[in-house]
Amino acid sequence: MERLQKVIASSGYTSRRKAEELIVNNHVKVNGEVVSNLGIKVDDNDIIEIDGEVLKTDPLKEYYLLNKPREVICSVSDDKGRKTVIDLIKTNTRIYPVGRLDYDTTGLIILTNDGELANILMHPKHKIQKTYIAKIDGILNEEDFKHIRKGIKIDERILKVDHMKVKEIDKQKNTSLVEVTIHEGRNHIVRKLFATLGYDVLKLSRIAYGSLTLGNLKSGEYRLLSHDEVKSLYGHK
Ligand code: URA
């Protein structure tokens, strides 16, 4: 619920001060009744009229970048009662995650109520690059590295990575830290990529999405996207 004058101003009809004047001077109706009280609150289901014309209220768009922790599900609700990414963000707006990270994957996820942008970002033709850091069980050998760089068949379709780099090898623990950039949105794609060559992914984190990076957001923290960041995401269209 939002104050009537705020909803009128957010719609772009007029400023908040002018909206208040319209209300106190009996120009505004809510659900057919004249209101002159500045304290009244409305929601998306209320019909607002100004001088007999229905106000078009497009809900304000919200854009968040969250550093998703492990054991949180990328969904708006969960029938098993697990924590969702929505539970981590303080808003009354009905936002949803753009795409998914696995329950055990951490890192960068965008949440918004802007369906148009979500569709652009999720459409495969826009080929948005996403960068992951994977800790894998085993030492990634030269042959497998080349195999991945050349293209690797996963579920009957070739995956071409855009970029790959071995960041660290731990011979004692027998693990490798690999950074990989892909522009595909297939589910569990990074885990499947390594599984195809016999490596288990022990940890997985997304550190970049298009031009967005996690910056210094800690696990579970989030921030609003700036106007320029939203514009640049729309630029993928
Ligand atoms: N690839 C995966 O395997 N898991 C994710 O969560 C994201 C990409």
PDB file of C-alpha atoms and ligand atoms in Angstrom:
ATOM      1  CA  MET A   1       0.000   0.000   0.000  1.00  0.00           C
ATOM      2  CA  GLU A   2       1.272   3.452  -0.919  1.00  0.00           C
ATOM      3  CA  ARG A   3      -0.046   6.944  -0.244  1.00  0.00           C
ATOM      4  CA  LEU A   4      -2.366   8.148  -2.977  1.00  0.00           C
ATOM      5  CA  GLN A   5      -0.320  11.278  -3.747  1.00  0.00           C
ATOM      6  CA  LYS A   6       2.830   9.160  -4.121  1.00  0.00           C
ATOM      7  CA  VAL A   7       1.115   6.778  -6.538  1.00  0.00           C
ATOM      8  CA  ILE A   8      -0.164   9.690  -8.631  1.00  0.00           C
ATOM      9  CA  ALA A   9       3.296  11.286  -8.714  1.00  0.00           C
ATOM     10  CA  SER A  10       5.030   7.960  -9.520  1.00  0.00           C
ATOM     11  CA  SER A  11       2.726   7.472 -12.487  1.00  0.00           C
ATOM     12  CA  GLY A  12       4.260  10.597 -14.039  1.00  0.00           C
ATOM     13  CA  TYR A  13       0.903  12.447 -14.050  1.00  0.00           C
ATOM     14  CA  THR A  14       2.187  15.331 -11.955  1.00  0.00           C
ATOM     15  CA  SER A  15       4.417  16.215  -9.000  1.00  0.00           C
ATOM     16  CA  ARG A  16       3.610  15.019  -5.514  1.00  0.00           C
ATOM     17  CA  ARG A  17       2.752  18.553  -4.374  1.00  0.00           C
ATOM     18  CA  LYS A  18       0.325  19.055  -7.273  1.00  0.00           C
ATOM     19  CA  ALA A  19      -1.137  15.611  -6.615  1.00  0.00           C
ATOM     20  CA  GLU A  20      -1.852  16.693  -3.037  1.00  0.00           C
ATOM     21  CA  GLU A  21      -3.619  19.798  -4.325  1.00  0.00           C
ATOM     22  CA  LEU A  22      -5.729  17.689  -6.673  1.00  0.00           C
ATOM     23  CA  ILE A  23      -6.701  15.425  -3.781  1.00  0.00           C
ATOM     24  CA  VAL A  24      -7.659  18.157  -1.298  1.00  0.00           C
ATOM     25  CA  ASN A  25      -9.578  20.009  -4.025  1.00  0.00           C
ATOM     26  CA  ASN A  26     -11.755  16.936  -4.697  1.00  0.00           C
ATOM     27  CA  HIS A  27     -10.438  16.126  -8.186  1.00  0.00           C
ATOM     28  CA  VAL A  28      -9.517  12.552  -7.302  1.00  0.00           C
ATOM     29  CA  LYS A  29     -11.698   9.475  -6.923  1.00  0.00           C
ATOM     30  CA  VAL A  30     -10.648   6.045  -5.652  1.00  0.00           C
ATOM     31  CA  ASN A  31     -12.914   3.193  -6.697  1.00  0.00           C
ATOM     32  CA  GLY A  32     -15.620   5.686  -7.682  1.00  0.00           C
ATOM     33  CA  GLU A  33     -15.557   7.740  -4.475  1.00  0.00           C
ATOM     34  CA  VAL A  34     -14.126  11.223  -4.126  1.00  0.00           C
ATOM     35  CA  VAL A  35     -11.267  11.324  -1.627  1.00  0.00           C
ATOM     36  CA  SER A  36      -9.887  14.501  -0.125  1.00  0.00           C
ATOM     37  CA  ASN A  37      -7.808  12.940   2.592  1.00  0.00           C
ATOM     38  CA  LEU A  38      -4.031  12.962   2.090  1.00  0.00           C
ATOM     39  CA  GLY A  39      -3.552   9.993   4.388  1.00  0.00           C
ATOM     40  CA  ILE A  40      -5.334   7.491   2.184  1.00  0.00           C
ATOM     41  CA  LYS A  41      -3.336   4.525   0.890  1.00  0.00           C
ATOM     42  CA  VAL A  42      -3.974   2.527  -2.254  1.00  0.00           C
ATOM     43  CA  ASP A  43      -2.603  -0.579  -3.961  1.00  0.00           C
ATOM     44  CA  ASP A  44      -2.428  -1.959  -7.509  1.00  0.00           C
ATOM     45  CA  ASN A  45      -6.064  -3.093  -7.407  1.00  0.00           C
ATOM     46  CA  ASP A  46      -7.526   0.346  -6.671  1.00  0.00           C
ATOM     47  CA  ILE A  47      -8.880   2.381  -9.561  1.00  0.00           C
ATOM     48  CA  ILE A  48      -7.805   6.003  -9.355  1.00  0.00           C
ATOM     49  CA  GLU A  49      -9.552   8.684 -11.404  1.00  0.00           C
ATOM     50  CA  ILE A  50      -8.484  12.282 -11.818  1.00  0.00           C
ATOM     51  CA  ASP A  51     -11.145  14.587 -13.215  1.00  0.00           C
ATOM     52  CA  GLY A  52     -12.985  11.534 -14.519  1.00  0.00           C
ATOM     53  CA  GLU A  53      -9.965   9.953 -16.245  1.00  0.00           C
ATOM     54  CA  VAL A  54      -8.535   6.662 -15.013  1.00  0.00           C
ATOM     55  CA  LEU A  55      -4.896   7.020 -13.978  1.00  0.00           C
ATOM     56  CA  LYS A  56      -2.518   4.575 -15.612  1.00  0.00           C
ATOM     57  CA  THR A  57      -0.275   3.268 -12.863  1.00  0.00           C
ATOM     58  CA  ASP A  58       2.669   1.299 -14.024  1.00  0.00           C
ATOM     59  CA  PRO A  59       4.265  -0.191 -10.911  1.00  0.00           C
ATOM     60  CA  LEU A  60       7.646   1.332 -10.173  1.00  0.00           C
ATOM     61  CA  LYS A  61      10.447  -0.865 -11.424  1.00  0.00           C
ATOM     62  CA  GLU A  62      12.902  -2.229  -8.918  1.00  0.00           C
ATOM     63  CA  TYR A  63      16.254  -3.835  -9.720  1.00  0.00           C
ATOM     64  CA  TYR A  64      18.457  -5.614  -7.206  1.00  0.00           C
ATOM     65  CA  LEU A  65      21.813  -7.342  -7.395  1.00  0.00           C
ATOM     66  CA  LEU A  66      22.123 -10.016  -4.704  1.00  0.00           C
ATOM     67  CA  ASN A  67      25.116 -12.058  -3.608  1.00  0.00           C
ATOM     68  CA  LYS A  68      23.219 -15.304  -3.110  1.00  0.00           C
ATOM     69  CA  PRO A  69      24.417 -17.538  -0.275  1.00  0.00           C
ATOM     70  CA  ARG A  70      24.451 -21.342  -0.439  1.00  0.00           C
ATOM     71  CA  GLU A  71      21.298 -23.208   0.540  1.00  0.00           C
ATOM     72  CA  VAL A  72      18.943 -20.581  -0.795  1.00  0.00           C
ATOM     73  CA  ILE A  73      16.586 -21.358  -3.636  1.00  0.00           C
ATOM     74  CA  CYS A  74      16.182 -19.119  -6.707  1.00  0.00           C
ATOM     75  CA  SER A  75      12.423 -19.052  -6.721  1.00  0.00           C
ATOM     76  CA  VAL A  76       9.627 -16.877  -5.349  1.00  0.00           C
ATOM     77  CA  SER A  77       8.371 -19.643  -3.064  1.00  0.00           C
ATOM     78  CA  ASP A  78       9.331 -23.167  -2.111  1.00  0.00           C
ATOM     79  CA  ASP A  79       6.986 -26.027  -1.254  1.00  0.00           C
ATOM     80  CA  LYS A  80       9.694 -27.570   0.923  1.00  0.00           C
ATOM     81  CA  GLY A  81       9.905 -24.400   3.025  1.00  0.00           C
ATOM     82  CA  ARG A  82      13.496 -23.630   2.068  1.00  0.00           C
ATOM     83  CA  LYS A  83      14.737 -20.048   2.163  1.00  0.00           C
ATOM     84  CA  THR A  84      14.310 -18.232  -1.163  1.00  0.00           C
ATOM     85  CA  VAL A  85      16.186 -15.304  -2.701  1.00  0.00           C
ATOM     86  CA  ILE A  86      13.011 -13.240  -2.207  1.00  0.00           C
ATOM     87  CA  ASP A  87      13.233 -13.765   1.571  1.00  0.00           C
ATOM     88  CA  LEU A  88      16.580 -11.942   1.534  1.00  0.00           C
ATOM     89  CA  ILE A  89      15.307  -8.697  -0.002  1.00  0.00           C
ATOM     90  CA  LYS A  90      13.289  -6.140   1.911  1.00  0.00           C
ATOM     91  CA  THR A  91      10.574  -4.944  -0.458  1.00  0.00           C
ATOM     92  CA  ASN A  92       6.801  -5.147  -0.756  1.00  0.00           C
ATOM     93  CA  THR A  93       7.076  -5.309  -4.540  1.00  0.00           C
ATOM     94  CA  ARG A  94       6.600  -8.645  -6.242  1.00  0.00           C
ATOM     95  CA  ILE A  95      10.075  -9.171  -7.636  1.00  0.00           C
ATOM     96  CA  TYR A  96      11.533 -12.390  -9.009  1.00  0.00           C
ATOM     97  CA  PRO A  97      14.982 -13.708  -9.889  1.00  0.00           C
ATOM     98  CA  VAL A  98      16.264 -13.394 -13.459  1.00  0.00           C
ATOM     99  CA  GLY A  99      17.261 -16.963 -14.241  1.00  0.00           C
ATOM    100  CA  ARG A 100      18.510 -19.381 -11.641  1.00  0.00           C
ATOM    101  CA  LEU A 101      21.504 -20.397  -9.644  1.00  0.00           C
ATOM    102  CA  ASP A 102      21.499 -23.872  -8.088  1.00  0.00           C
ATOM    103  CA  TYR A 103      20.621 -24.260  -4.401  1.00  0.00           C
ATOM    104  CA  ASP A 104      24.324 -24.710  -3.627  1.00  0.00           C
ATOM    105  CA  THR A 105      25.682 -22.112  -6.049  1.00  0.00           C
ATOM    106  CA  THR A 106      26.569 -18.723  -4.616  1.00  0.00           C
ATOM    107  CA  GLY A 107      26.974 -15.339  -6.224  1.00  0.00           C
ATOM    108  CA  LEU A 108      25.456 -12.771  -8.490  1.00  0.00           C
ATOM    109  CA  ILE A 109      21.759 -12.864  -9.226  1.00  0.00           C
ATOM    110  CA  ILE A 110      19.507 -10.047 -10.426  1.00  0.00           C
ATOM    111  CA  LEU A 111      15.982  -9.643  -9.087  1.00  0.00           C
ATOM    112  CA  THR A 112      13.383  -7.319 -10.546  1.00  0.00           C
ATOM    113  CA  ASN A 113       9.706  -6.757 -11.305  1.00  0.00           C
ATOM    114  CA  ASP A 114      10.615  -5.619 -14.833  1.00  0.00           C
ATOM    115  CA  GLY A 115       9.362  -8.440 -17.047  1.00  0.00           C
ATOM    116  CA  GLU A 116      10.627  -6.830 -20.231  1.00  0.00           C
ATOM    117  CA  LEU A 117      14.211  -6.682 -18.985  1.00  0.00           C
ATOM    118  CA  ALA A 118      14.003 -10.201 -17.528  1.00  0.00           C
ATOM    119  CA  ASN A 119      12.915 -11.513 -20.928  1.00  0.00           C
ATOM    120  CA  ILE A 120      15.761  -9.745 -22.694  1.00  0.00           C
ATOM    121  CA  LEU A 121      18.344 -11.090 -20.259  1.00  0.00           C
ATOM    122  CA  MET A 122      17.058 -14.650 -20.389  1.00  0.00           C
ATOM    123  CA  HIS A 123      16.659 -14.875 -24.154  1.00  0.00           C
ATOM    124  CA  PRO A 124      19.470 -17.048 -25.553  1.00  0.00           C
ATOM    125  CA  LYS A 125      19.866 -14.841 -28.627  1.00  0.00           C
ATOM    126  CA  HIS A 126      21.267 -12.017 -26.474  1.00  0.00           C
ATOM    127  CA  LYS A 127      24.157 -14.250 -25.368  1.00  0.00           C
ATOM    128  CA  ILE A 128      24.801 -12.500 -22.048  1.00  0.00           C
ATOM    129  CA  GLN A 129      28.165 -13.578 -20.654  1.00  0.00           C
ATOM    130  CA  LYS A 130      28.292 -14.978 -17.150  1.00  0.00           C
ATOM    131  CA  THR A 131      31.506 -15.709 -15.300  1.00  0.00           C
ATOM    132  CA  TYR A 132      31.822 -18.454 -12.693  1.00  0.00           C
ATOM    133  CA  ILE A 133      34.536 -19.649 -10.370  1.00  0.00           C
ATOM    134  CA  ALA A 134      34.397 -23.405  -9.933  1.00  0.00           C
ATOM    135  CA  LYS A 135      36.381 -25.398  -7.404  1.00  0.00           C
ATOM    136  CA  ILE A 136      36.685 -28.844  -8.870  1.00  0.00           C
ATOM    137  CA  ASP A 137      37.758 -32.152  -7.451  1.00  0.00           C
ATOM    138  CA  GLY A 138      41.006 -33.037  -9.267  1.00  0.00           C
ATOM    139  CA  ILE A 139      43.735 -31.286 -11.196  1.00  0.00           C
ATOM    140  CA  LEU A 140      42.423 -30.026 -14.516  1.00  0.00           C
ATOM    141  CA  ASN A 141      44.897 -31.477 -16.987  1.00  0.00           C
ATOM    142  CA  GLU A 142      46.102 -29.922 -20.240  1.00  0.00           C
ATOM    143  CA  GLU A 143      44.126 -32.328 -22.404  1.00  0.00           C
ATOM    144  CA  ASP A 144      40.809 -31.633 -20.653  1.00  0.00           C
ATOM    145  CA  PHE A 145      41.521 -27.905 -20.697  1.00  0.00           C
ATOM    146  CA  LYS A 146      42.006 -28.023 -24.477  1.00  0.00           C
ATOM    147  CA  HIS A 147      38.934 -30.191 -24.882  1.00  0.00           C
ATOM    148  CA  ILE A 148      36.771 -27.616 -23.091  1.00  0.00           C
ATOM    149  CA  ARG A 149      38.297 -24.742 -25.064  1.00  0.00           C
ATOM    150  CA  LYS A 150      37.558 -26.532 -28.332  1.00  0.00           C
ATOM    151  CA  GLY A 151      33.917 -27.157 -27.446  1.00  0.00           C
ATOM    152  CA  ILE A 152      32.358 -29.956 -25.481  1.00  0.00           C
ATOM    153  CA  LYS A 153      29.187 -31.931 -26.094  1.00  0.00           C
ATOM    154  CA  ILE A 154      26.684 -31.664 -23.250  1.00  0.00           C
ATOM    155  CA  ASP A 155      23.248 -33.273 -23.620  1.00  0.00           C
ATOM    156  CA  GLU A 156      23.743 -33.553 -27.394  1.00  0.00           C
ATOM    157  CA  ARG A 157      24.644 -29.886 -27.830  1.00  0.00           C
ATOM    158  CA  ILE A 158      28.096 -28.377 -28.058  1.00  0.00           C
ATOM    159  CA  LEU A 159      29.027 -25.897 -25.354  1.00  0.00           C
ATOM    160  CA  LYS A 160      31.619 -23.332 -26.362  1.00  0.00           C
ATOM    161  CA  VAL A 161      33.104 -21.452 -23.438  1.00  0.00           C
ATOM    162  CA  ASP A 162      34.020 -17.825 -24.107  1.00  0.00           C
ATOM    163  CA  HIS A 163      36.925 -17.776 -21.728  1.00  0.00           C
ATOM    164  CA  MET A 164      38.591 -20.127 -19.282  1.00  0.00           C
ATOM    165  CA  LYS A 165      41.506 -19.801 -16.897  1.00  0.00           C
ATOM    166  CA  VAL A 166      42.948 -22.051 -14.208  1.00  0.00           C
ATOM    167  CA  LYS A 167      43.381 -19.732 -11.227  1.00  0.00           C
ATOM    168  CA  GLU A 168      44.858 -22.103  -8.693  1.00  0.00           C
ATOM    169  CA  ILE A 169      45.917 -25.702  -8.309  1.00  0.00           C
ATOM    170  CA  ASP A 170      46.102 -27.313  -4.884  1.00  0.00           C
ATOM    171  CA  LYS A 171      48.111 -30.497  -5.322  1.00  0.00           C
ATOM    172  CA  GLN A 172      47.759 -31.489  -1.681  1.00  0.00           C
ATOM    173  CA  LYS A 173      43.999 -31.247  -1.656  1.00  0.00           C
ATOM    174  CA  ASN A 174      43.816 -32.359  -5.282  1.00  0.00           C
ATOM    175  CA  THR A 175      41.573 -29.491  -6.340  1.00  0.00           C
ATOM    176  CA  SER A 176      41.599 -26.799  -9.036  1.00  0.00           C
ATOM    177  CA  LEU A 177      40.031 -23.376  -9.091  1.00  0.00           C
ATOM    178  CA  VAL A 178      38.817 -22.569 -12.586  1.00  0.00           C
ATOM    179  CA  GLU A 179      37.285 -19.361 -13.920  1.00  0.00           C
ATOM    180  CA  VAL A 180      34.958 -19.920 -16.811  1.00  0.00           C
ATOM    181  CA  THR A 181      32.865 -17.494 -18.868  1.00  0.00           C
ATOM    182  CA  ILE A 182      29.905 -18.762 -20.872  1.00  0.00           C
ATOM    183  CA  HIS A 183      26.923 -17.160 -22.539  1.00  0.00           C
ATOM    184  CA  GLU A 184      24.527 -20.069 -22.154  1.00  0.00           C
ATOM    185  CA  GLY A 185      21.613 -20.333 -19.788  1.00  0.00           C
ATOM    186  CA  ARG A 186      21.197 -24.125 -19.664  1.00  0.00           C
ATOM    187  CA  ASN A 187      20.454 -25.459 -16.173  1.00  0.00           C
ATOM    188  CA  HIS A 188      23.435 -26.820 -14.213  1.00  0.00           C
ATOM    189  CA  ILE A 189      25.633 -26.086 -17.231  1.00  0.00           C
ATOM    190  CA  VAL A 190      28.914 -25.547 -15.361  1.00  0.00           C
ATOM    191  CA  ARG A 191      28.467 -28.646 -13.194  1.00  0.00           C
ATOM    192  CA  LYS A 192      27.612 -30.667 -16.294  1.00  0.00           C
ATOM    193  CA  LEU A 193      30.607 -29.264 -18.165  1.00  0.00           C
ATOM    194  CA  PHE A 194      33.050 -30.581 -15.561  1.00  0.00           C
ATOM    195  CA  ALA A 195      31.065 -33.751 -14.894  1.00  0.00           C
ATOM    196  CA  THR A 196      31.394 -34.654 -18.581  1.00  0.00           C
ATOM    197  CA  LEU A 197      35.152 -34.922 -18.035  1.00  0.00           C
ATOM    198  CA  GLY A 198      34.824 -36.664 -14.668  1.00  0.00           C
ATOM    199  CA  TYR A 199      35.341 -33.721 -12.325  1.00  0.00           C
ATOM    200  CA  ASP A 200      32.997 -32.975  -9.429  1.00  0.00           C
ATOM    201  CA  VAL A 201      32.237 -29.323  -8.769  1.00  0.00           C
ATOM    202  CA  LEU A 202      32.808 -28.800  -5.047  1.00  0.00           C
ATOM    203  CA  LYS A 203      31.985 -25.086  -4.991  1.00  0.00           C
ATOM    204  CA  LEU A 204      30.499 -22.799  -7.581  1.00  0.00           C
ATOM    205  CA  SER A 205      30.073 -19.050  -7.553  1.00  0.00           C
ATOM    206  CA  ARG A 206      28.939 -16.569 -10.201  1.00  0.00           C
ATOM    207  CA  ILE A 207      31.093 -13.472 -10.084  1.00  0.00           C
ATOM    208  CA  ALA A 208      29.905 -11.552 -13.157  1.00  0.00           C
ATOM    209  CA  TYR A 209      26.791 -11.130 -15.273  1.00  0.00           C
ATOM    210  CA  GLY A 210      27.207  -9.002 -18.411  1.00  0.00           C
ATOM    211  CA  SER A 211      29.002  -5.896 -17.190  1.00  0.00           C
ATOM    212  CA  LEU A 212      27.856  -6.389 -13.575  1.00  0.00           C
ATOM    213  CA  THR A 213      30.186  -7.778 -10.951  1.00  0.00           C
ATOM    214  CA  LEU A 214      29.731  -8.643  -7.284  1.00  0.00           C
ATOM    215  CA  GLY A 215      32.076  -5.878  -6.134  1.00  0.00           C
ATOM    216  CA  ASN A 216      32.431  -6.073  -2.374  1.00  0.00           C
ATOM    217  CA  LEU A 217      28.944  -7.359  -1.596  1.00  0.00           C
ATOM    218  CA  LYS A 218      29.176 -10.010   1.092  1.00  0.00           C
ATOM    219  CA  SER A 219      27.204 -13.228   1.002  1.00  0.00           C
ATOM    220  CA  GLY A 220      23.498 -12.423   1.529  1.00  0.00           C
ATOM    221  CA  GLU A 221      23.978  -8.701   0.863  1.00  0.00           C
ATOM    222  CA  TYR A 222      22.309  -6.874  -1.981  1.00  0.00           C
ATOM    223  CA  ARG A 223      22.174  -3.449  -3.582  1.00  0.00           C
ATOM    224  CA  LEU A 224      19.976  -1.561  -6.013  1.00  0.00           C
ATOM    225  CA  LEU A 225      21.192  -1.340  -9.603  1.00  0.00           C
ATOM    226  CA  SER A 226      21.927   2.187 -10.783  1.00  0.00           C
ATOM    227  CA  HIS A 227      20.073   3.800 -13.648  1.00  0.00           C
ATOM    228  CA  ASP A 228      23.165   3.401 -15.859  1.00  0.00           C
ATOM    229  CA  GLU A 229      23.505  -0.290 -15.006  1.00  0.00           C
ATOM    230  CA  VAL A 230      19.863  -0.903 -15.949  1.00  0.00           C
ATOM    231  CA  LYS A 231      20.402   1.040 -19.177  1.00  0.00           C
ATOM    232  CA  SER A 232      23.435  -1.034 -20.007  1.00  0.00           C
ATOM    233  CA  LEU A 233      21.488  -4.272 -19.405  1.00  0.00           C
ATOM    234  CA  TYR A 234      18.784  -2.995 -21.788  1.00  0.00           C
ATOM    235  CA  GLY A 235      21.616  -2.390 -24.261  1.00  0.00           C
ATOM    236  CA  HIS A 236      21.796  -6.187 -24.845  1.00  0.00           C
ATOM    237  CA  LYS A 237      18.519  -5.973 -26.789  1.00  0.00           C
TER     238      LYS A 237
HETATM  239  N1  URA B   1      25.854 -23.671 -13.825  1.00  0.00           N
HETATM  240  C1  URA B   1      25.584 -24.552 -12.853  1.00  0.00           C
HETATM  241  O1  URA B   1      25.934 -25.712 -12.967  1.00  0.00           O
HETATM  242  N2  URA B   1      24.953 -24.137 -11.764  1.00  0.00           N
HETATM  243  C2  URA B   1      24.563 -22.859 -11.573  1.00  0.00           C
HETATM  244  O2  URA B   1      23.987 -22.537 -10.531  1.00  0.00           O
HETATM  245  C3  URA B   1      24.851 -21.934 -12.587  1.00  0.00           C
HETATM  246  C4  URA B   1      25.492 -22.358 -13.712  1.00  0.00           C
END
